[in-house]
Tab-separated table of N, CA and C in Angstrom:
chain	number	residue	atom	x	y	z
Y	196	UNK	N	-257.687	226.961	-74.104
Y	196	UNK	CA	-258.658	226.051	-73.554
Y	196	UNK	C	-259.995	226.751	-73.424
Y	197	UNK	N	-261.031	225.958	-73.294
Y	197	UNK	CA	-262.356	226.515	-73.124
Y	197	UNK	C	-263.074	226.848	-74.412
Y	198	UNK	N	-262.404	226.662	-75.566
Y	198	UNK	CA	-263.060	226.935	-76.840
Y	198	UNK	C	-264.247	225.985	-77.002
Y	199	UNK	N	-265.387	226.542	-77.386
Y	199	UNK	CA	-266.612	225.752	-77.532
Y	199	UNK	C	-267.129	225.864	-78.953
Y	200	UNK	N	-267.659	224.766	-79.474
Y	200	UNK	CA	-268.333	224.821	-80.763
Y	200	UNK	C	-269.514	223.863	-80.756
Y	201	UNK	N	-270.467	224.149	-81.626
Y	201	UNK	CA	-271.683	223.348	-81.756
Y	201	UNK	C	-271.741	222.814	-83.175
Y	202	UNK	N	-272.004	221.524	-83.292
Y	202	UNK	CA	-272.053	220.880	-84.604
Y	202	UNK	C	-273.345	221.214	-85.335
Y	203	UNK	N	-273.365	220.898	-86.614
Y	203	UNK	CA	-274.649	220.924	-87.321
Y	203	UNK	C	-275.573	219.868	-86.703
Y	204	UNK	N	-276.855	219.942	-87.008
Y	204	UNK	CA	-277.806	218.961	-86.494
Y	204	UNK	C	-277.812	217.679	-87.312
Y	205	UNK	N	-278.292	216.610	-86.678
Y	205	UNK	CA	-278.461	215.315	-87.348
Y	205	UNK	C	-279.783	214.744	-86.869
Y	206	UNK	N	-280.748	214.585	-87.774
Y	206	UNK	CA	-282.031	214.013	-87.402
Y	206	UNK	C	-281.949	212.495	-87.488
Y	207	UNK	N	-282.348	211.851	-86.407
Y	207	UNK	CA	-282.327	210.391	-86.320
Y	207	UNK	C	-283.548	209.864	-87.068
Y	208	UNK	N	-283.340	208.859	-87.905
Y	208	UNK	CA	-284.420	208.323	-88.726
Y	208	UNK	C	-284.747	206.888	-88.345
Y	209	UNK	N	-285.885	206.448	-88.811
Y	209	UNK	CA	-286.291	205.044	-88.673
Y	209	UNK	C	-285.224	204.138	-89.290
Y	210	UNK	N	-284.717	204.544	-90.437
Y	210	UNK	CA	-283.683	203.757	-91.115
Y	210	UNK	C	-282.442	203.622	-90.243
Y	211	UNK	N	-282.070	204.673	-89.526
Y	211	UNK	CA	-280.914	204.602	-88.626
Y	211	UNK	C	-281.090	203.480	-87.605
Y	212	UNK	N	-282.270	203.409	-86.981
Y	212	UNK	CA	-282.525	202.392	-85.963
Y	212	UNK	C	-282.455	200.984	-86.555
Y	213	UNK	N	-283.109	200.791	-87.709
Y	213	UNK	CA	-283.145	199.481	-88.344
Y	213	UNK	C	-281.751	199.056	-88.796
Y	214	UNK	N	-281.028	199.968	-89.440
Y	214	UNK	CA	-279.690	199.627	-89.938
Y	214	UNK	C	-278.723	199.335	-88.796
Y	215	UNK	N	-278.784	200.116	-87.717
Y	215	UNK	CA	-277.869	199.882	-86.601
Y	215	UNK	C	-278.193	198.564	-85.908
Y	216	UNK	N	-279.466	198.210	-85.786
Y	216	UNK	CA	-279.839	196.917	-85.201
Y	216	UNK	C	-279.234	195.780	-86.026
Y	217	UNK	N	-279.304	195.901	-87.342
Y	217	UNK	CA	-278.728	194.876	-88.202
Y	217	UNK	C	-277.214	194.846	-88.144
Y	218	UNK	N	-276.600	196.005	-88.128
Y	218	UNK	CA	-275.143	196.091	-88.098
Y	218	UNK	C	-274.574	195.573	-86.777
Y	219	UNK	N	-275.210	195.941	-85.683
Y	219	UNK	CA	-274.669	195.608	-84.359
Y	219	UNK	C	-275.172	194.269	-83.823
Y	220	UNK	N	-276.200	193.734	-84.407
Y	220	UNK	CA	-276.895	192.532	-83.942
Y	220	UNK	C	-277.653	192.779	-82.644
Y	221	UNK	N	-277.797	194.021	-82.252
Y	221	UNK	CA	-278.560	194.358	-81.049
Y	221	UNK	C	-280.005	194.576	-81.466
Y	222	UNK	N	-280.811	193.523	-81.331
Y	222	UNK	CA	-282.212	193.581	-81.741
Y	222	UNK	C	-283.134	193.633	-80.519
Y	223	UNK	N	-282.660	194.238	-79.453
Y	223	UNK	CA	-283.473	194.419	-78.260
Y	223	UNK	C	-284.802	195.061	-78.660
Y	224	UNK	N	-285.930	194.560	-78.118
Y	224	UNK	CA	-287.230	195.135	-78.477
Y	224	UNK	C	-287.353	196.636	-78.192
Y	225	UNK	N	-286.536	197.169	-77.304
Y	225	UNK	CA	-286.559	198.615	-77.040
Y	225	UNK	C	-286.216	199.400	-78.294
Y	226	UNK	N	-285.518	198.745	-79.238
Y	226	UNK	CA	-285.091	199.401	-80.470
Y	226	UNK	C	-285.862	198.927	-81.697
Y	227	UNK	N	-286.476	197.730	-81.603
Y	227	UNK	CA	-287.009	197.100	-82.811
Y	227	UNK	C	-288.499	196.775	-82.780
Y	228	UNK	N	-289.140	196.877	-81.636
Y	228	UNK	CA	-290.534	196.448	-81.515
Y	228	UNK	C	-291.393	197.595	-80.974
Y	229	UNK	N	-292.128	198.237	-81.869
Y	229	UNK	CA	-292.948	199.398	-81.493
Y	229	UNK	C	-294.005	199.036	-80.459
Y	230	UNK	N	-294.679	197.903	-80.637
Y	230	UNK	CA	-295.740	197.512	-79.697
Y	230	UNK	C	-295.164	197.231	-78.311
Y	231	UNK	N	-294.070	196.523	-78.253
Y	231	UNK	CA	-293.401	196.259	-76.968
Y	231	UNK	C	-292.984	197.569	-76.312
Y	232	UNK	N	-292.450	198.471	-77.105
Y	232	UNK	CA	-291.913	199.731	-76.586
Y	232	UNK	C	-292.995	200.687	-76.086
Y	233	UNK	N	-294.234	200.504	-76.541
Y	233	UNK	CA	-295.330	201.336	-76.034
Y	233	UNK	C	-295.514	201.144	-74.530
Y	234	UNK	N	-295.103	199.987	-74.025
Y	234	UNK	CA	-295.231	199.671	-72.596
Y	234	UNK	C	-293.989	200.092	-71.804
Y	235	UNK	N	-292.981	200.620	-72.472
Y	235	UNK	CA	-291.732	201.013	-71.806
Y	235	UNK	C	-291.891	202.374	-71.140
Y	236	UNK	N	-290.944	202.756	-70.315
Y	236	UNK	CA	-291.006	204.091	-69.701
Y	236	UNK	C	-290.989	205.234	-70.727
Y	237	UNK	N	-290.498	204.963	-71.944
Y	237	UNK	CA	-290.403	206.005	-72.964
Y	237	UNK	C	-291.628	206.048	-73.875
Y	238	UNK	N	-292.409	204.959	-73.891
Y	238	UNK	CA	-293.632	204.912	-74.681
Y	238	UNK	C	-293.439	204.692	-76.166
Y	239	UNK	N	-292.190	204.549	-76.580
Y	239	UNK	CA	-291.889	204.294	-77.991
Y	239	UNK	C	-290.469	203.750	-78.084
Y	240	UNK	N	-290.115	203.306	-79.293
Y	240	UNK	CA	-288.760	202.782	-79.495
Y	240	UNK	C	-287.732	203.883	-79.315
Y	241	UNK	N	-286.575	203.492	-78.812
Y	241	UNK	CA	-285.467	204.430	-78.631
Y	241	UNK	C	-284.281	203.978	-79.472
Y	242	UNK	N	-283.445	204.934	-79.819
Y	242	UNK	CA	-282.209	204.621	-80.547
Y	242	UNK	C	-281.238	203.907	-79.604
Y	243	UNK	N	-280.426	203.063	-80.154
Y	243	UNK	CA	-279.365	202.410	-79.395
Y	243	UNK	C	-278.451	203.484	-78.805
Y	244	UNK	N	-278.019	203.309	-77.568
Y	244	UNK	CA	-277.074	204.245	-76.976
Y	244	UNK	C	-275.790	204.321	-77.785
Y	245	UNK	N	-275.334	203.153	-78.263
Y	245	UNK	CA	-274.094	203.120	-79.042
Y	245	UNK	C	-274.263	203.816	-80.392
Y	246	UNK	N	-275.467	203.795	-80.945
Y	246	UNK	CA	-275.718	204.522	-82.194
Y	246	UNK	C	-275.541	206.017	-81.968
Y	247	UNK	N	-276.130	206.519	-80.903
Y	247	UNK	CA	-276.028	207.946	-80.603
Y	247	UNK	C	-274.584	208.329	-80.300
Y	248	UNK	N	-273.872	207.493	-79.569
Y	248	UNK	CA	-272.447	207.727	-79.307
Y	248	UNK	C	-271.667	207.763	-80.622
Y	249	UNK	N	-272.001	206.882	-81.545
Y	249	UNK	CA	-271.340	206.882	-82.854
Y	249	UNK	C	-271.579	208.187	-83.597
Y	250	UNK	N	-272.788	208.722	-83.479
Y	250	UNK	CA	-273.061	210.010	-84.117
Y	250	UNK	C	-272.223	211.119	-83.506
Y	251	UNK	N	-271.885	211.003	-82.223
Y	251	UNK	CA	-271.012	212.016	-81.606
Y	251	UNK	C	-269.680	212.077	-82.340
Y	252	UNK	N	-269.125	210.910	-82.710
Y	252	UNK	CA	-267.849	210.919	-83.417
Y	252	UNK	C	-268.001	211.553	-84.793
Y	253	UNK	N	-269.113	211.260	-85.466
Y	253	UNK	CA	-269.349	211.852	-86.776
Y	253	UNK	C	-269.600	213.345	-86.708
Y	254	UNK	N	-270.366	213.778	-85.712
Y	254	UNK	CA	-270.638	215.211	-85.573
Y	254	UNK	C	-269.374	215.974	-85.201
Y	255	UNK	N	-268.500	215.339	-84.429
Y	255	UNK	CA	-267.210	215.964	-84.121
Y	255	UNK	C	-266.394	216.106	-85.410
Y	256	UNK	N	-266.403	215.081	-86.235
Y	256	UNK	CA	-265.690	215.147	-87.513
Y	256	UNK	C	-266.290	216.225	-88.419
Y	257	UNK	N	-267.625	216.376	-88.393
Y	257	UNK	CA	-268.284	217.392	-89.228
Y	257	UNK	C	-267.868	218.811	-88.858
Y	258	UNK	N	-267.302	218.998	-87.686
Y	258	UNK	CA	-266.869	220.337	-87.280
Y	258	UNK	C	-265.733	220.839	-88.159
Y	259	UNK	N	-265.036	219.919	-88.836
Y	259	UNK	CA	-263.899	220.282	-89.671
Y	259	UNK	C	-262.599	220.380	-88.887
Y	260	UNK	N	-262.685	220.322	-87.576
Y	260	UNK	CA	-261.488	220.475	-86.737
Y	260	UNK	C	-260.604	219.229	-86.735
Y	261	UNK	N	-261.134	218.128	-87.213
Y	261	UNK	CA	-260.367	216.889	-87.222
Y	261	UNK	C	-259.813	216.565	-88.608
Y	262	UNK	N	-260.218	217.361	-89.617
Y	262	UNK	CA	-259.797	217.096	-90.993
Y	262	UNK	C	-258.277	217.055	-91.109
Y	263	UNK	N	-257.767	215.936	-91.568
Y	263	UNK	CA	-256.340	215.728	-91.826
Y	263	UNK	C	-255.459	215.949	-90.608
Y	264	UNK	N	-256.059	215.956	-89.411
Y	264	UNK	CA	-255.254	216.127	-88.195
Y	264	UNK	C	-255.442	214.993	-87.195
Y	265	UNK	N	-256.616	214.372	-87.169
Y	265	UNK	CA	-256.857	213.288	-86.220
Y	265	UNK	C	-256.045	212.064	-86.617
Y	266	UNK	N	-255.387	211.461	-85.635
Y	266	UNK	CA	-254.582	210.260	-85.875
Y	266	UNK	C	-255.265	209.030	-85.295
Y	267	UNK	N	-255.718	209.120	-84.035
Y	267	UNK	CA	-256.318	207.967	-83.374
Y	267	UNK	C	-257.197	208.419	-82.209
Y	268	UNK	N	-258.238	207.658	-81.974
Y	268	UNK	CA	-259.107	207.864	-80.822
Y	268	UNK	C	-258.391	207.231	-79.628
Y	269	UNK	N	-258.165	207.983	-78.556
Y	269	UNK	CA	-257.425	207.460	-77.400
Y	269	UNK	C	-258.316	206.994	-76.259
Y	270	UNK	N	-259.375	207.750	-75.952
Y	270	UNK	CA	-260.222	207.322	-74.830
Y	270	UNK	C	-261.563	208.028	-74.826
Y	271	UNK	N	-262.491	207.380	-74.148
Y	271	UNK	CA	-263.773	207.976	-73.779
Y	271	UNK	C	-263.826	207.857	-72.259
Y	272	UNK	N	-264.083	208.974	-71.594
Y	272	UNK	CA	-264.137	208.971	-70.136
Y	272	UNK	C	-265.515	209.419	-69.663
Y	273	UNK	N	-265.951	208.861	-68.553
Y	273	UNK	CA	-267.170	209.291	-67.862
Y	273	UNK	C	-268.376	209.413	-68.791
Y	274	UNK	N	-268.523	208.542	-69.769
Y	274	UNK	CA	-269.645	208.686	-70.693
Y	274	UNK	C	-270.936	208.316	-69.973
Y	275	UNK	N	-271.914	209.214	-70.065
Y	275	UNK	CA	-273.191	209.016	-69.397
Y	275	UNK	C	-274.322	209.056	-70.412
Y	276	UNK	N	-275.257	208.160	-70.244
Y	276	UNK	CA	-276.458	208.110	-71.059
Y	276	UNK	C	-277.572	208.736	-70.210
Y	277	UNK	N	-277.924	209.980	-70.530
Y	277	UNK	CA	-278.797	210.780	-69.679
Y	277	UNK	C	-280.278	210.706	-70.071
Y	278	UNK	N	-280.551	210.485	-71.331
Y	278	UNK	CA	-281.938	210.457	-71.780
Y	278	UNK	C	-282.037	209.831	-73.157
Y	279	UNK	N	-283.241	209.441	-73.552
Y	279	UNK	CA	-283.408	208.726	-74.818
Y	279	UNK	C	-283.273	209.629	-76.035
Y	280	UNK	N	-282.903	208.987	-77.128
Y	280	UNK	CA	-282.943	209.599	-78.453
Y	280	UNK	C	-283.853	208.697	-79.276
Y	281	UNK	N	-284.794	209.291	-79.984
Y	281	UNK	CA	-285.770	208.528	-80.753
Y	281	UNK	C	-285.766	208.985	-82.210
Y	282	UNK	N	-286.336	208.135	-83.075
Y	282	UNK	CA	-286.502	208.539	-84.475
Y	282	UNK	C	-287.294	209.847	-84.498
Y	283	UNK	N	-286.815	210.779	-85.292
Y	283	UNK	CA	-287.437	212.098	-85.386
Y	283	UNK	C	-286.723	213.159	-84.571
Y	284	UNK	N	-285.905	212.742	-83.599
Y	284	UNK	CA	-285.135	213.711	-82.811
Y	284	UNK	C	-283.973	214.244	-83.643
Y	285	UNK	N	-283.648	215.505	-83.436
Y	285	UNK	CA	-282.470	216.112	-84.054
Y	285	UNK	C	-281.472	216.401	-82.946
Y	286	UNK	N	-280.269	215.864	-83.103
Y	286	UNK	CA	-279.228	216.035	-82.089
Y	286	UNK	C	-278.116	216.934	-82.620
Y	287	UNK	N	-277.450	217.595	-81.699
Y	287	UNK	CA	-276.256	218.400	-81.993
Y	287	UNK	C	-275.217	218.047	-80.949
Y	288	UNK	N	-273.969	218.226	-81.310
Y	288	UNK	CA	-272.863	217.971	-80.393
Y	288	UNK	C	-272.295	219.309	-79.937
Y	289	UNK	N	-272.291	219.529	-78.644
Y	289	UNK	CA	-271.677	220.715	-78.037
Y	289	UNK	C	-270.339	220.258	-77.468
Y	290	UNK	N	-269.254	220.870	-77.903
Y	290	UNK	CA	-267.905	220.445	-77.536
Y	290	UNK	C	-267.127	221.610	-76.944
Y	291	UNK	N	-266.461	221.348	-75.828
Y	291	UNK	CA	-265.598	222.342	-75.198
Y	291	UNK	C	-264.212	221.727	-75.012
Y	292	UNK	N	-263.193	222.397	-75.540
Y	292	UNK	CA	-261.815	221.929	-75.365
Y	292	UNK	C	-261.397	222.113	-73.914
Y	293	UNK	N	-260.886	221.026	-73.311
Y	293	UNK	CA	-260.419	221.127	-71.921
Y	293	UNK	C	-258.899	220.985	-71.813
Y	294	UNK	N	-258.284	220.417	-72.854
Y	294	UNK	CA	-256.824	220.266	-72.820
Y	294	UNK	C	-256.305	220.014	-74.232
Y	295	UNK	N	-255.149	220.555	-74.535
Y	295	UNK	CA	-254.431	220.270	-75.777
Y	295	UNK	C	-252.954	220.302	-75.418
Y	296	UNK	N	-252.283	219.167	-75.621
Y	296	UNK	CA	-250.873	219.106	-75.223
Y	296	UNK	C	-250.067	218.344	-76.264
Y	297	UNK	N	-248.832	218.727	-76.409
Y	297	UNK	CA	-247.906	218.055	-77.318
Y	297	UNK	C	-247.303	216.861	-76.610
Y	298	UNK	N	-247.072	215.801	-77.363
Y	298	UNK	CA	-246.428	214.606	-76.816
Y	298	UNK	C	-244.999	214.928	-76.395
Y	299	UNK	N	-244.574	214.397	-75.273
Y	299	UNK	CA	-243.187	214.602	-74.823
Y	299	UNK	C	-242.201	213.805	-75.668
Y	300	UNK	N	-242.647	212.675	-76.223
Y	300	UNK	CA	-241.731	211.822	-76.977
Y	300	UNK	C	-241.861	211.946	-78.490
Y	301	UNK	N	-242.994	212.467	-78.960
Y	301	UNK	CA	-243.219	212.619	-80.406
Y	301	UNK	C	-243.802	214.006	-80.655
Y	302	UNK	N	-242.941	215.010	-80.861
Y	302	UNK	CA	-243.409	216.399	-80.972
Y	302	UNK	C	-244.261	216.702	-82.206
Y	303	UNK	N	-244.371	215.745	-83.131
Y	303	UNK	CA	-245.226	215.962	-84.299
Y	303	UNK	C	-246.693	215.685	-84.005
Y	304	UNK	N	-246.983	215.281	-82.768
Y	304	UNK	CA	-248.360	214.958	-82.402
Y	304	UNK	C	-248.635	215.306	-80.955
Y	305	UNK	N	-249.881	215.221	-80.595
Y	305	UNK	CA	-250.277	215.506	-79.226
Y	305	UNK	C	-251.666	214.967	-78.968
Y	306	UNK	N	-252.247	215.375	-77.866
Y	306	UNK	CA	-253.575	214.905	-77.494
Y	306	UNK	C	-254.500	216.095	-77.297
Y	307	UNK	N	-255.691	215.964	-77.850
Y	307	UNK	CA	-256.761	216.928	-77.641
Y	307	UNK	C	-257.816	216.253	-76.777
Y	308	UNK	N	-258.269	216.943	-75.741
Y	308	UNK	CA	-259.324	216.417	-74.872
Y	308	UNK	C	-260.475	217.405	-74.866
Y	309	UNK	N	-261.686	216.879	-75.053
Y	309	UNK	CA	-262.861	217.743	-75.078
Y	309	UNK	C	-264.021	217.155	-74.307
Y	310	UNK	N	-264.765	218.026	-73.640
Y	310	UNK	CA	-266.026	217.635	-73.013
Y	310	UNK	C	-267.112	217.744	-74.070
Y	311	UNK	N	-267.894	216.684	-74.218
Y	311	UNK	CA	-268.917	216.612	-75.252
Y	311	UNK	C	-270.285	216.407	-74.632
Y	312	UNK	N	-271.271	217.036	-75.235
Y	312	UNK	CA	-272.667	216.845	-74.843
Y	312	UNK	C	-273.489	216.676	-76.108
Y	313	UNK	N	-274.259	215.603	-76.166
Y	313	UNK	CA	-275.212	215.414	-77.247
Y	313	UNK	C	-276.532	215.975	-76.742
Y	314	UNK	N	-277.043	216.978	-77.453
Y	314	UNK	CA	-278.236	217.699	-77.008
Y	314	UNK	C	-279.306	217.603	-78.090
Y	315	UNK	N	-280.539	217.310	-77.671
Y	315	UNK	CA	-281.622	217.176	-78.649
Y	315	UNK	C	-282.290	218.515	-78.942
Y	316	UNK	N	-283.299	218.478	-79.785
Y	316	UNK	CA	-283.987	219.682	-80.244
Y	316	UNK	C	-284.692	220.434	-79.113
Y	317	UNK	N	-284.913	219.774	-77.982
Y	317	UNK	CA	-285.564	220.421	-76.837
Y	317	UNK	C	-284.559	220.998	-75.846
Y	318	UNK	N	-283.259	220.839	-76.148
Y	318	UNK	CA	-282.231	221.322	-75.236
Y	318	UNK	C	-281.871	220.334	-74.142
Y	319	UNK	N	-282.396	219.108	-74.236
Y	319	UNK	CA	-282.094	218.071	-73.241
Y	319	UNK	C	-280.753	217.420	-73.548
Y	320	UNK	N	-279.935	217.213	-72.508
Y	320	UNK	CA	-278.683	216.467	-72.673
Y	320	UNK	C	-279.037	214.988	-72.726
Y	321	UNK	N	-278.699	214.335	-73.830
Y	321	UNK	CA	-278.984	212.917	-74.015
Y	321	UNK	C	-277.794	212.054	-73.602
Y	322	UNK	N	-276.598	212.497	-73.922
Y	322	UNK	CA	-275.367	211.804	-73.543
Y	322	UNK	C	-274.297	212.858	-73.309
Y	323	UNK	N	-273.311	212.492	-72.477
Y	323	UNK	CA	-272.200	213.414	-72.255
Y	323	UNK	C	-270.997	212.658	-71.728
Y	324	UNK	N	-269.825	213.242	-71.940
Y	324	UNK	CA	-268.583	212.667	-71.458
Y	324	UNK	C	-267.401	213.368	-72.100
Y	325	UNK	N	-266.249	212.706	-72.046
Y	325	UNK	CA	-265.002	213.300	-72.522
Y	325	UNK	C	-264.329	212.373	-73.523
Y	326	UNK	N	-263.902	212.935	-74.634
Y	326	UNK	CA	-263.120	212.218	-75.639
Y	326	UNK	C	-261.681	212.735	-75.589
Y	327	UNK	N	-260.721	211.844	-75.805
Y	327	UNK	CA	-259.332	212.244	-76.034
Y	327	UNK	C	-258.900	211.664	-77.375
Y	328	UNK	N	-258.334	212.521	-78.215
Y	328	UNK	CA	-257.955	212.135	-79.570
Y	328	UNK	C	-256.505	212.530	-79.818
Y	329	UNK	N	-255.726	211.605	-80.390
Y	329	UNK	CA	-254.359	211.934	-80.804
Y	329	UNK	C	-254.462	212.735	-82.090
Y	330	UNK	N	-253.744	213.853	-82.131
Y	330	UNK	CA	-253.805	214.773	-83.260
Y	330	UNK	C	-252.404	215.106	-83.755
Y	331	UNK	N	-252.303	215.466	-85.029
Y	331	UNK	CA	-251.060	216.038	-85.526
Y	331	UNK	C	-250.861	217.379	-84.836
Y	332	UNK	N	-249.615	217.697	-84.489
Y	332	UNK	CA	-249.327	218.982	-83.847
Y	332	UNK	C	-249.407	220.106	-84.871
Y	333	UNK	N	-249.888	221.233	-84.433
Y	333	UNK	CA	-249.967	222.426	-85.273
Y	333	UNK	C	-248.593	223.086	-85.247
Y	334	UNK	N	-247.938	223.174	-86.363
Y	334	UNK	CA	-246.631	223.823	-86.443
Y	334	UNK	C	-245.587	223.165	-85.556
Y	335	UNK	N	-245.794	221.893	-85.184
Y	335	UNK	CA	-244.843	221.202	-84.326
Y	335	UNK	C	-244.881	221.649	-82.879
Y	336	UNK	N	-245.787	222.575	-82.542
Y	336	UNK	CA	-245.786	223.124	-81.193
Y	336	UNK	C	-246.867	222.549	-80.313
Y	337	UNK	N	-248.074	222.406	-80.850
Y	337	UNK	CA	-249.169	221.891	-80.049
Y	337	UNK	C	-250.223	221.296	-80.964
Y	338	UNK	N	-251.051	220.387	-80.450
Y	338	UNK	CA	-252.074	219.793	-81.303
Y	338	UNK	C	-253.138	220.807	-81.675
Y	339	UNK	N	-253.722	220.606	-82.855
Y	339	UNK	CA	-254.789	221.504	-83.312
Y	339	UNK	C	-256.129	221.102	-82.734
């Protein structure tokens, strides 16, 4: 336990905001209207919180630790939206393993739990919380 890793960076683009608004149908002016957003507390458009959360799953996958081992996403706990992410920001995922256990009823799998922090180029925590993922067990003994 306690193993920590940092993902590669991912720069958020204008295209990301536009595509996610279309995909999710969330066209809130905070994400889609630059003039409206100039009057917001952030002074510009911000990325959807769910878009940034989605990048957390992708950045976790980019670590290579989930390759051919992840079975299913089990839970997100205590997820907090701490600060905005905007087009031009580069985010990284900082992950610390807090638990890895084998299933009592299915020894070929188990659960991995990690504390995650999405951190921008300035070192600010933008989002944080805990993911639990069902994983194939390593050597039948414990999840990888």
